[in-house]
Amino acid sequence: GYEVSGTVRRVSSPTNLWRLADLGLLGRINLIPADMTDVGSLIAAISQAQPNEIFNLSAQSFVGASFQMPHTTAQVDALGVLNVLEVIRYGDKSIKVYQASSSEIYGGMVDSESLDENSPKNPASPYAVSKLFGFHTVRMYRKAYGIFAVNGILFNHDSIYRGLEFVSRKITNHVAQVALGLTKEKLRLGNLDAIRDFGFAPICVESMWTMLQQDKPDDFVIATGIGHSVKEFVEYAFSLIDEDWREYTEVSQTEMRPLDVARLVGNPAKARAQFGWSPQVTFRELIEIMVEADIRRWKQYKLGKNFPWDVVVGA
Ligand code: G4F
């Protein structure tokens, strides 16, 4: 029952909307040009769409790249949040806002078993510092101006639509190519000991909407509560095609970050108690879903069909 608008940042090459196309959503969403760093464009987009709810999912979301582009990351991930909130503050204050916060804001709290909304924040990348700015700005605007703004503190949330630069999809995409005999190259990975809380994105995304339907704005951790290392991920992914991961991977310095967070595992007790959220999909099921999808895509490719991400629309 929603009418959905989404903002699209203008780039000189055609905008790649393959995920929307793959999901059959293209044409059902009003696409409005806007840029998080350009407050005027946000004013225009918000006055055009006149939304009741805004989901701010826009970000330079790759932690690794934030070390190369700290300034851009801060402008989009930190000041961009401020821009949206300012437009609401001086415009329609009844608009509810979901802010995509991140488990990265906790940073290196290695001694914490699992992290909840009140755990100390110790960000360890330009991405994390920027997200923490957004997090506190949302809380401050909520208190100071009575805006219904919430932070969803999502731990890793993966699916078949994950970008190829992230470790989960990088692995499942490679496994699929090995399975179909399409590559002999080794997969270069970085820190295999990093522990992350890998959840299934569609289930996590449902919680974003649910947070905006609560009586009062608040912040919620969304996580499975179970940690797994990158090594466990790659090991299980290759086991699905009956291969030994060690033969197909190598550790490379180029994939290491100047600082990495050793362990991030969340405690979703508050979301579970308040609106019954649960992760539903296990670590192994998630990997199975992703490997299966990538094998399907590469099989299509072998048949001479386009990748779904070759669909380029909205030039
Ligand atoms: O897949 P990643 O790049 O995701 P990361 O850094 O955990 O961030 C993701 O989740 C956050 C929420 O928890 C989001 F806020 C954020 O936007 C993003 O969606 O890396 C996961 C771990 C890291 O410790 C990284 O060092 O995997 C390690 N890793 C090891 N080898 C690698 C690689 N990461 C990448 N991207 N590529 C590698 O080759």
GROMACS .gro file of C-alpha atoms and ligand atoms in nm:
model
  354
    1GLY     CA    1   0.000   0.000   0.000
    2TYR     CA    2   0.295   0.234  -0.015
    3GLU     CA    3   0.389   0.469  -0.290
    4VAL     CA    4   0.769   0.453  -0.297
    5SER     CA    5   1.014   0.712  -0.418
    6GLY     CA    6   1.388   0.660  -0.427
    7THR     CA    7   1.667   0.904  -0.485
    8VAL     CA    8   1.927   0.845  -0.755
    9ARG     CA    9   2.262   1.017  -0.764
   10ARG     CA   10   2.356   1.144  -1.107
   11VAL     CA   11   2.672   0.996  -1.256
   12SER     CA   12   2.806   1.047  -1.607
   13SER     CA   13   2.771   0.680  -1.701
   14PRO     CA   14   2.420   0.534  -1.694
   15THR     CA   15   2.287   0.468  -1.347
   16ASN     CA   16   2.298   0.102  -1.267
   17LEU     CA   17   1.968  -0.014  -1.127
   18TRP     CA   18   2.012  -0.385  -1.188
   19ARG     CA   19   1.888  -0.489  -0.846
   20LEU     CA   20   1.555  -0.310  -0.893
   21ALA     CA   21   1.528  -0.460  -1.241
   22ASP     CA   22   1.609  -0.809  -1.113
   23LEU     CA   23   1.343  -0.776  -0.844
   24GLY     CA   24   1.084  -0.649  -1.091
   25LEU     CA   25   1.059  -0.320  -0.903
   26LEU     CA   26   1.174  -0.088  -1.176
   27GLY     CA   27   0.883   0.127  -1.288
   28ARG     CA   28   0.705   0.076  -0.957
   29ILE     CA   29   0.930   0.326  -0.779
   30ASN     CA   30   0.948   0.698  -0.852
   31LEU     CA   31   1.312   0.778  -0.910
   32ILE     CA   32   1.412   1.129  -0.809
   33PRO     CA   33   1.760   1.274  -0.867
   34ALA     CA   34   1.928   1.384  -0.545
   35ASP     CA   35   2.263   1.383  -0.370
   36MET     CA   36   2.315   1.353   0.004
   37THR     CA   37   2.586   1.618  -0.005
   38ASP     CA   38   2.358   1.870  -0.178
   39VAL     CA   39   2.095   1.992   0.064
   40GLY     CA   40   1.906   2.179  -0.209
   41SER     CA   41   1.856   1.855  -0.400
   42LEU     CA   42   1.721   1.694  -0.084
   43ILE     CA   43   1.477   1.979  -0.030
   44ALA     CA   44   1.357   1.932  -0.389
   45ALA     CA   45   1.328   1.554  -0.356
   46ILE     CA   46   1.140   1.571  -0.028
   47SER     CA   47   0.900   1.837  -0.151
   48GLN     CA   48   0.835   1.636  -0.466
   49ALA     CA   49   0.774   1.303  -0.289
   50GLN     CA   50   0.606   1.445   0.023
   51PRO     CA   51   0.691   1.131   0.218
   52ASN     CA   52   0.548   1.013   0.549
   53GLU     CA   53   0.856   0.801   0.607
   54ILE     CA   54   1.217   0.836   0.492
   55PHE     CA   55   1.461   0.546   0.498
   56ASN     CA   56   1.812   0.683   0.478
   57LEU     CA   57   2.003   0.388   0.337
   58SER     CA   58   2.237   0.602   0.130
   59ALA     CA   59   2.604   0.577   0.216
   60GLN     CA   60   2.954   0.515   0.104
   61SER     CA   61   2.902   0.177   0.269
   62PHE     CA   62   3.230  -0.001   0.208
   63VAL     CA   63   3.447   0.020   0.520
   64GLY     CA   64   3.765  -0.061   0.326
   65ALA     CA   65   3.713   0.224   0.078
   66SER     CA   66   3.651   0.472   0.358
   67PHE     CA   67   4.024   0.463   0.436
   68GLN     CA   68   4.093   0.580   0.079
   69MET     CA   69   3.807   0.832   0.073
   70PRO     CA   70   3.760   0.955   0.429
   71HIS     CA   71   3.637   1.298   0.326
   72THR     CA   72   3.373   1.175   0.082
   73THR     CA   73   3.265   0.913   0.333
   74ALA     CA   74   3.219   1.176   0.602
   75GLN     CA   75   3.028   1.408   0.371
   76VAL     CA   76   2.780   1.140   0.269
   77ASP     CA   77   2.760   0.918   0.577
   78ALA     CA   78   2.784   1.189   0.844
   79LEU     CA   79   2.681   1.526   0.700
   80GLY     CA   80   2.428   1.366   0.467
   81VAL     CA   81   2.229   1.254   0.771
   82LEU     CA   82   2.242   1.606   0.909
   83ASN     CA   83   2.117   1.739   0.574
   84VAL     CA   84   1.809   1.515   0.577
   85LEU     CA   85   1.730   1.603   0.939
   86GLU     CA   86   1.769   1.976   0.872
   87VAL     CA   87   1.525   1.955   0.580
   88ILE     CA   88   1.273   1.791   0.811
   89ARG     CA   89   1.341   2.032   1.096
   90TYR     CA   90   1.259   2.334   0.879
   91GLY     CA   91   0.996   2.156   0.673
   92ASP     CA   92   0.746   1.886   0.762
   93LYS     CA   93   0.838   1.773   1.113
   94SER     CA   94   0.588   1.487   1.102
   95ILE     CA   95   0.807   1.289   0.858
   96LYS     CA   96   0.950   0.981   1.028
   97VAL     CA   97   1.312   0.894   0.956
   98TYR     CA   98   1.494   0.563   0.966
   99GLN     CA   99   1.871   0.602   0.982
  100ALA     CA  100   2.083   0.305   0.870
  101SER     CA  101   2.333   0.297   1.153
  102SER     CA  102   2.590   0.021   1.173
  103SER     CA  103   2.759  -0.225   1.406
  104GLU     CA  104   3.083  -0.061   1.294
  105ILE     CA  105   3.015   0.223   1.541
  106TYR     CA  106   3.121  -0.008   1.825
  107GLY     CA  107   3.465  -0.066   1.679
  108GLY     CA  108   3.726  -0.250   1.875
  109MET     CA  109   3.548  -0.361   2.189
  110VAL     CA  110   3.718  -0.698   2.173
  111ASP     CA  111   3.623  -0.799   2.525
  112SER     CA  112   3.247  -0.764   2.467
  113GLU     CA  113   3.068  -1.092   2.408
  114SER     CA  114   2.773  -0.928   2.237
  115LEU     CA  115   2.684  -0.567   2.180
  116ASP     CA  116   2.358  -0.396   2.263
  117GLU     CA  117   2.225  -0.044   2.214
  118ASN     CA  118   2.412   0.085   2.521
  119SER     CA  119   2.753  -0.075   2.461
  120PRO     CA  120   3.044   0.171   2.433
  121LYS     CA  121   3.121   0.306   2.088
  122ASN     CA  122   3.482   0.310   1.973
  123PRO     CA  123   3.479   0.350   1.591
  124ALA     CA  124   3.783   0.223   1.400
  125SER     CA  125   3.743   0.354   1.044
  126PRO     CA  126   3.637   0.676   0.869
  127TYR     CA  127   3.317   0.490   0.783
  128ALA     CA  128   3.251   0.404   1.148
  129VAL     CA  129   3.333   0.755   1.272
  130SER     CA  130   3.092   0.899   1.014
  131LYS     CA  131   2.818   0.653   1.106
  132LEU     CA  132   2.864   0.741   1.472
  133PHE     CA  133   2.815   1.108   1.387
  134GLY     CA  134   2.488   1.013   1.214
  135PHE     CA  135   2.386   0.800   1.511
  136HIS     CA  136   2.428   1.079   1.764
  137THR     CA  137   2.277   1.339   1.533
  138VAL     CA  138   1.959   1.131   1.505
  139ARG     CA  139   1.938   1.099   1.883
  140MET     CA  140   2.000   1.467   1.931
  141TYR     CA  141   1.735   1.576   1.673
  142ARG     CA  142   1.490   1.338   1.835
  143LYS     CA  143   1.538   1.499   2.175
  144ALA     CA  144   1.584   1.859   2.068
  145TYR     CA  145   1.315   1.888   1.799
  146GLY     CA  146   1.079   1.598   1.869
  147ILE     CA  147   1.145   1.440   1.528
  148PHE     CA  148   1.050   1.071   1.499
  149ALA     CA  149   1.397   0.950   1.403
  150VAL     CA  150   1.536   0.604   1.477
  151ASN     CA  151   1.871   0.431   1.441
  152GLY     CA  152   1.871   0.073   1.321
  153ILE     CA  153   2.207  -0.061   1.434
  154LEU     CA  154   2.239  -0.340   1.182
  155PHE     CA  155   2.513  -0.596   1.198
  156ASN     CA  156   2.624  -0.754   0.868
  157HIS     CA  157   2.322  -0.823   0.651
  158ASP     CA  158   2.386  -1.019   0.336
  159SER     CA  159   2.188  -1.151   0.043
  160ILE     CA  160   2.219  -1.236  -0.324
  161TYR     CA  161   2.222  -0.860  -0.391
  162ARG     CA  162   2.534  -0.785  -0.186
  163GLY     CA  163   2.798  -0.592  -0.381
  164LEU     CA  164   3.097  -0.790  -0.502
  165GLU     CA  165   3.343  -0.586  -0.294
  166PHE     CA  166   3.206  -0.726   0.034
  167VAL     CA  167   3.362  -1.044   0.167
  168SER     CA  168   3.049  -1.262   0.164
  169ARG     CA  169   2.958  -1.206  -0.200
  170LYS     CA  170   3.321  -1.196  -0.308
  171ILE     CA  171   3.349  -1.552  -0.173
  172THR     CA  172   3.020  -1.691  -0.306
  173ASN     CA  173   3.082  -1.540  -0.649
  174HIS     CA  174   3.423  -1.706  -0.663
  175VAL     CA  175   3.289  -2.039  -0.538
  176ALA     CA  176   3.030  -2.034  -0.818
  177GLN     CA  177   3.300  -1.972  -1.080
  178VAL     CA  178   3.512  -2.255  -0.943
  179ALA     CA  179   3.209  -2.485  -0.941
  180LEU     CA  180   3.149  -2.423  -1.312
  181GLY     CA  181   3.517  -2.438  -1.408
  182LEU     CA  182   3.523  -2.070  -1.504
  183THR     CA  183   3.832  -1.968  -1.310
  184LYS     CA  184   4.164  -2.109  -1.205
  185GLU     CA  185   4.263  -1.795  -1.015
  186LYS     CA  186   4.295  -1.793  -0.640
  187LEU     CA  187   4.062  -1.578  -0.437
  188ARG     CA  188   4.261  -1.309  -0.257
  189LEU     CA  189   4.128  -1.236   0.090
  190GLY     CA  190   4.238  -1.023   0.384
  191ASN     CA  191   4.178  -1.084   0.754
  192LEU     CA  192   4.034  -1.436   0.781
  193ASP     CA  193   4.008  -1.422   1.159
  194ALA     CA  194   3.761  -1.131   1.167
  195ILE     CA  195   3.438  -1.239   1.333
  196ARG     CA  196   3.111  -1.094   1.209
  197ASP     CA  197   2.744  -1.148   1.283
  198PHE     CA  198   2.610  -1.248   0.940
  199GLY     CA  199   2.233  -1.206   0.904
  200PHE     CA  200   1.998  -1.234   0.605
  201ALA     CA  201   1.928  -0.887   0.463
  202PRO     CA  202   1.555  -0.923   0.375
  203ILE     CA  203   1.472  -1.018   0.734
  204CYS     CA  204   1.685  -0.732   0.867
  205VAL     CA  205   1.517  -0.487   0.630
  206GLU     CA  206   1.173  -0.579   0.761
  207SER     CA  207   1.287  -0.453   1.100
  208MET     CA  208   1.358  -0.110   0.949
  209TRP     CA  209   0.995  -0.064   0.860
  210THR     CA  210   0.881  -0.208   1.194
  211MET     CA  211   1.093   0.043   1.384
  212LEU     CA  212   0.902   0.328   1.221
  213GLN     CA  213   0.568   0.176   1.323
  214GLN     CA  214   0.648   0.183   1.698
  215ASP     CA  215   0.472   0.429   1.931
  216LYS     CA  216   0.796   0.606   2.018
  217PRO     CA  217   1.122   0.655   1.827
  218ASP     CA  218   1.412   0.451   1.964
  219ASP     CA  219   1.731   0.272   1.859
  220PHE     CA  220   1.753  -0.102   1.798
  221VAL     CA  221   2.030  -0.355   1.741
  222ILE     CA  222   1.948  -0.602   1.462
  223ALA     CA  223   2.175  -0.904   1.470
  224THR     CA  224   2.167  -1.282   1.489
  225GLY     CA  225   2.364  -1.291   1.815
  226ILE     CA  226   2.606  -1.548   1.672
  227GLY     CA  227   2.953  -1.473   1.542
  228HIS     CA  228   3.140  -1.654   1.266
  229SER     CA  229   3.485  -1.587   1.123
  230VAL     CA  230   3.554  -1.505   0.760
  231LYS     CA  231   3.747  -1.834   0.754
  232GLU     CA  232   3.434  -2.026   0.858
  233PHE     CA  233   3.242  -1.848   0.581
  234VAL     CA  234   3.489  -1.939   0.309
  235GLU     CA  235   3.530  -2.292   0.441
  236TYR     CA  236   3.157  -2.366   0.438
  237ALA     CA  237   3.103  -2.197   0.100
  238PHE     CA  238   3.366  -2.418  -0.069
  239SER     CA  239   3.238  -2.727   0.113
  240LEU     CA  240   2.906  -2.679  -0.069
  241ILE     CA  241   3.083  -2.759  -0.396
  242ASP     CA  242   3.293  -3.035  -0.233
  243GLU     CA  243   3.614  -2.838  -0.254
  244ASP     CA  244   3.881  -2.754   0.002
  245TRP     CA  245   3.892  -2.374   0.042
  246ARG     CA  246   4.268  -2.376   0.104
  247GLU     CA  247   4.334  -2.477  -0.256
  248TYR     CA  248   4.143  -2.181  -0.397
  249THR     CA  249   4.228  -1.892  -0.166
  250GLU     CA  250   4.528  -1.692  -0.055
  251VAL     CA  251   4.577  -1.418   0.198
  252SER     CA  252   4.691  -1.091   0.046
  253GLN     CA  253   4.815  -0.773   0.211
  254THR     CA  254   4.624  -0.571  -0.048
  255GLU     CA  255   4.295  -0.684   0.110
  256MET     CA  256   4.398  -0.589   0.465
  257ARG     CA  257   4.266  -0.269   0.624
  258PRO     CA  258   4.486  -0.023   0.816
  259LEU     CA  259   4.260  -0.104   1.114
  260ASP     CA  260   4.008  -0.386   1.132
  261VAL     CA  261   3.755  -0.472   1.397
  262ALA     CA  262   3.831  -0.821   1.529
  263ARG     CA  263   3.485  -0.916   1.646
  264LEU     CA  264   3.135  -0.772   1.606
  265VAL     CA  265   2.847  -0.975   1.746
  266GLY     CA  266   2.518  -0.813   1.839
  267ASN     CA  267   2.250  -0.873   2.098
  268PRO     CA  268   1.904  -0.823   1.942
  269ALA     CA  269   1.716  -0.876   2.273
  270LYS     CA  270   1.550  -0.533   2.265
  271ALA     CA  271   1.409  -0.576   1.911
  272ARG     CA  272   1.297  -0.929   1.999
  273ALA     CA  273   1.121  -0.814   2.316
  274GLN     CA  274   0.959  -0.505   2.165
  275PHE     CA  275   0.843  -0.630   1.826
  276GLY     CA  276   0.929  -0.999   1.811
  277TRP     CA  277   1.212  -0.970   1.562
  278SER     CA  278   1.420  -1.283   1.500
  279PRO     CA  279   1.691  -1.355   1.241
  280GLN     CA  280   1.516  -1.662   1.092
  281VAL     CA  281   1.797  -1.761   0.856
  282THR     CA  282   2.109  -1.936   0.988
  283PHE     CA  283   2.468  -1.867   0.886
  284ARG     CA  284   2.481  -2.186   0.682
  285GLU     CA  285   2.144  -2.123   0.516
  286LEU     CA  286   2.258  -1.773   0.420
  287ILE     CA  287   2.571  -1.910   0.251
  288GLU     CA  288   2.367  -2.176   0.073
  289ILE     CA  289   2.126  -1.912  -0.062
  290MET     CA  290   2.412  -1.695  -0.185
  291VAL     CA  291   2.620  -1.974  -0.342
  292GLU     CA  292   2.312  -2.114  -0.516
  293ALA     CA  293   2.221  -1.773  -0.660
  294ASP     CA  294   2.571  -1.710  -0.789
  295ILE     CA  295   2.589  -2.055  -0.948
  296ARG     CA  296   2.254  -1.983  -1.117
  297ARG     CA  297   2.385  -1.651  -1.250
  298TRP     CA  298   2.708  -1.796  -1.385
  299LYS     CA  299   2.515  -2.082  -1.549
  300GLN     CA  300   2.306  -1.821  -1.730
  301TYR     CA  301   2.627  -1.653  -1.837
  302LYS     CA  302   2.758  -1.981  -1.979
  303LEU     CA  303   2.438  -2.007  -2.179
  304GLY     CA  304   2.522  -1.671  -2.334
  305LYS     CA  305   2.273  -1.469  -2.133
  306ASN     CA  306   2.350  -1.138  -1.970
  307PHE     CA  307   2.428  -1.107  -1.605
  308PRO     CA  308   2.146  -0.938  -1.423
  309TRP     CA  309   2.395  -0.664  -1.337
  310ASP     CA  310   2.441  -0.597  -1.707
  311VAL     CA  311   2.094  -0.445  -1.703
  312VAL     CA  312   2.166  -0.077  -1.723
  313VAL     CA  313   1.876   0.159  -1.710
  314GLY     CA  314   1.797   0.519  -1.640
  315ALA     CA  315   2.072   0.680  -1.849
  316G4F     O1  316   3.232  -0.771   0.399
  316G4F     P1  317   3.301  -0.660   0.465
  316G4F     O2  318   3.369  -0.563   0.375
  316G4F     O3  319   3.196  -0.591   0.559
  316G4F     P2  320   3.212  -0.501   0.692
  316G4F     O4  321   3.340  -0.428   0.692
  316G4F     O5  322   3.187  -0.590   0.810
  316G4F     O6  323   3.095  -0.396   0.675
  316G4F     C1  324   2.964  -0.431   0.633
  316G4F     O7  325   2.880  -0.451   0.744
  316G4F     C2  326   2.856  -0.335   0.825
  316G4F     C3  327   2.752  -0.372   0.930
  316G4F     O8  328   2.802  -0.465   1.017
  316G4F     C4  329   2.802  -0.222   0.741
  316G4F     F1  330   2.788  -0.113   0.820
  316G4F     C5  331   2.894  -0.193   0.627
  316G4F     O9  332   2.837  -0.092   0.544
  316G4F     C6  333   2.911  -0.320   0.545
  316G4F    O10  334   2.787  -0.357   0.491
  316G4F    O11  335   3.414  -0.718   0.566
  316G4F     C7  336   3.383  -0.813   0.665
  316G4F     C8  337   3.513  -0.860   0.730
  316G4F     C9  338   3.610  -0.748   0.767
  316G4F    O12  339   3.668  -0.775   0.892
  316G4F    C10  340   3.718  -0.754   0.659
  316G4F    O13  341   3.846  -0.710   0.700
  316G4F    O14  342   3.581  -0.940   0.635
  316G4F    C11  343   3.718  -0.904   0.635
  316G4F     N1  344   3.776  -0.942   0.507
  316G4F    C12  345   3.870  -1.037   0.487
  316G4F     N2  346   3.903  -1.045   0.358
  316G4F    C13  347   3.745  -0.889   0.387
  316G4F    C14  348   3.825  -0.954   0.294
  316G4F     N3  349   3.656  -0.793   0.352
  316G4F    C15  350   3.646  -0.761   0.220
  316G4F     N4  351   3.554  -0.669   0.182
  316G4F     N5  352   3.723  -0.822   0.125
  316G4F    C16  353   3.815  -0.918   0.156
  316G4F    O15  354   3.885  -0.971   0.070
   0.00000   0.00000   0.00000
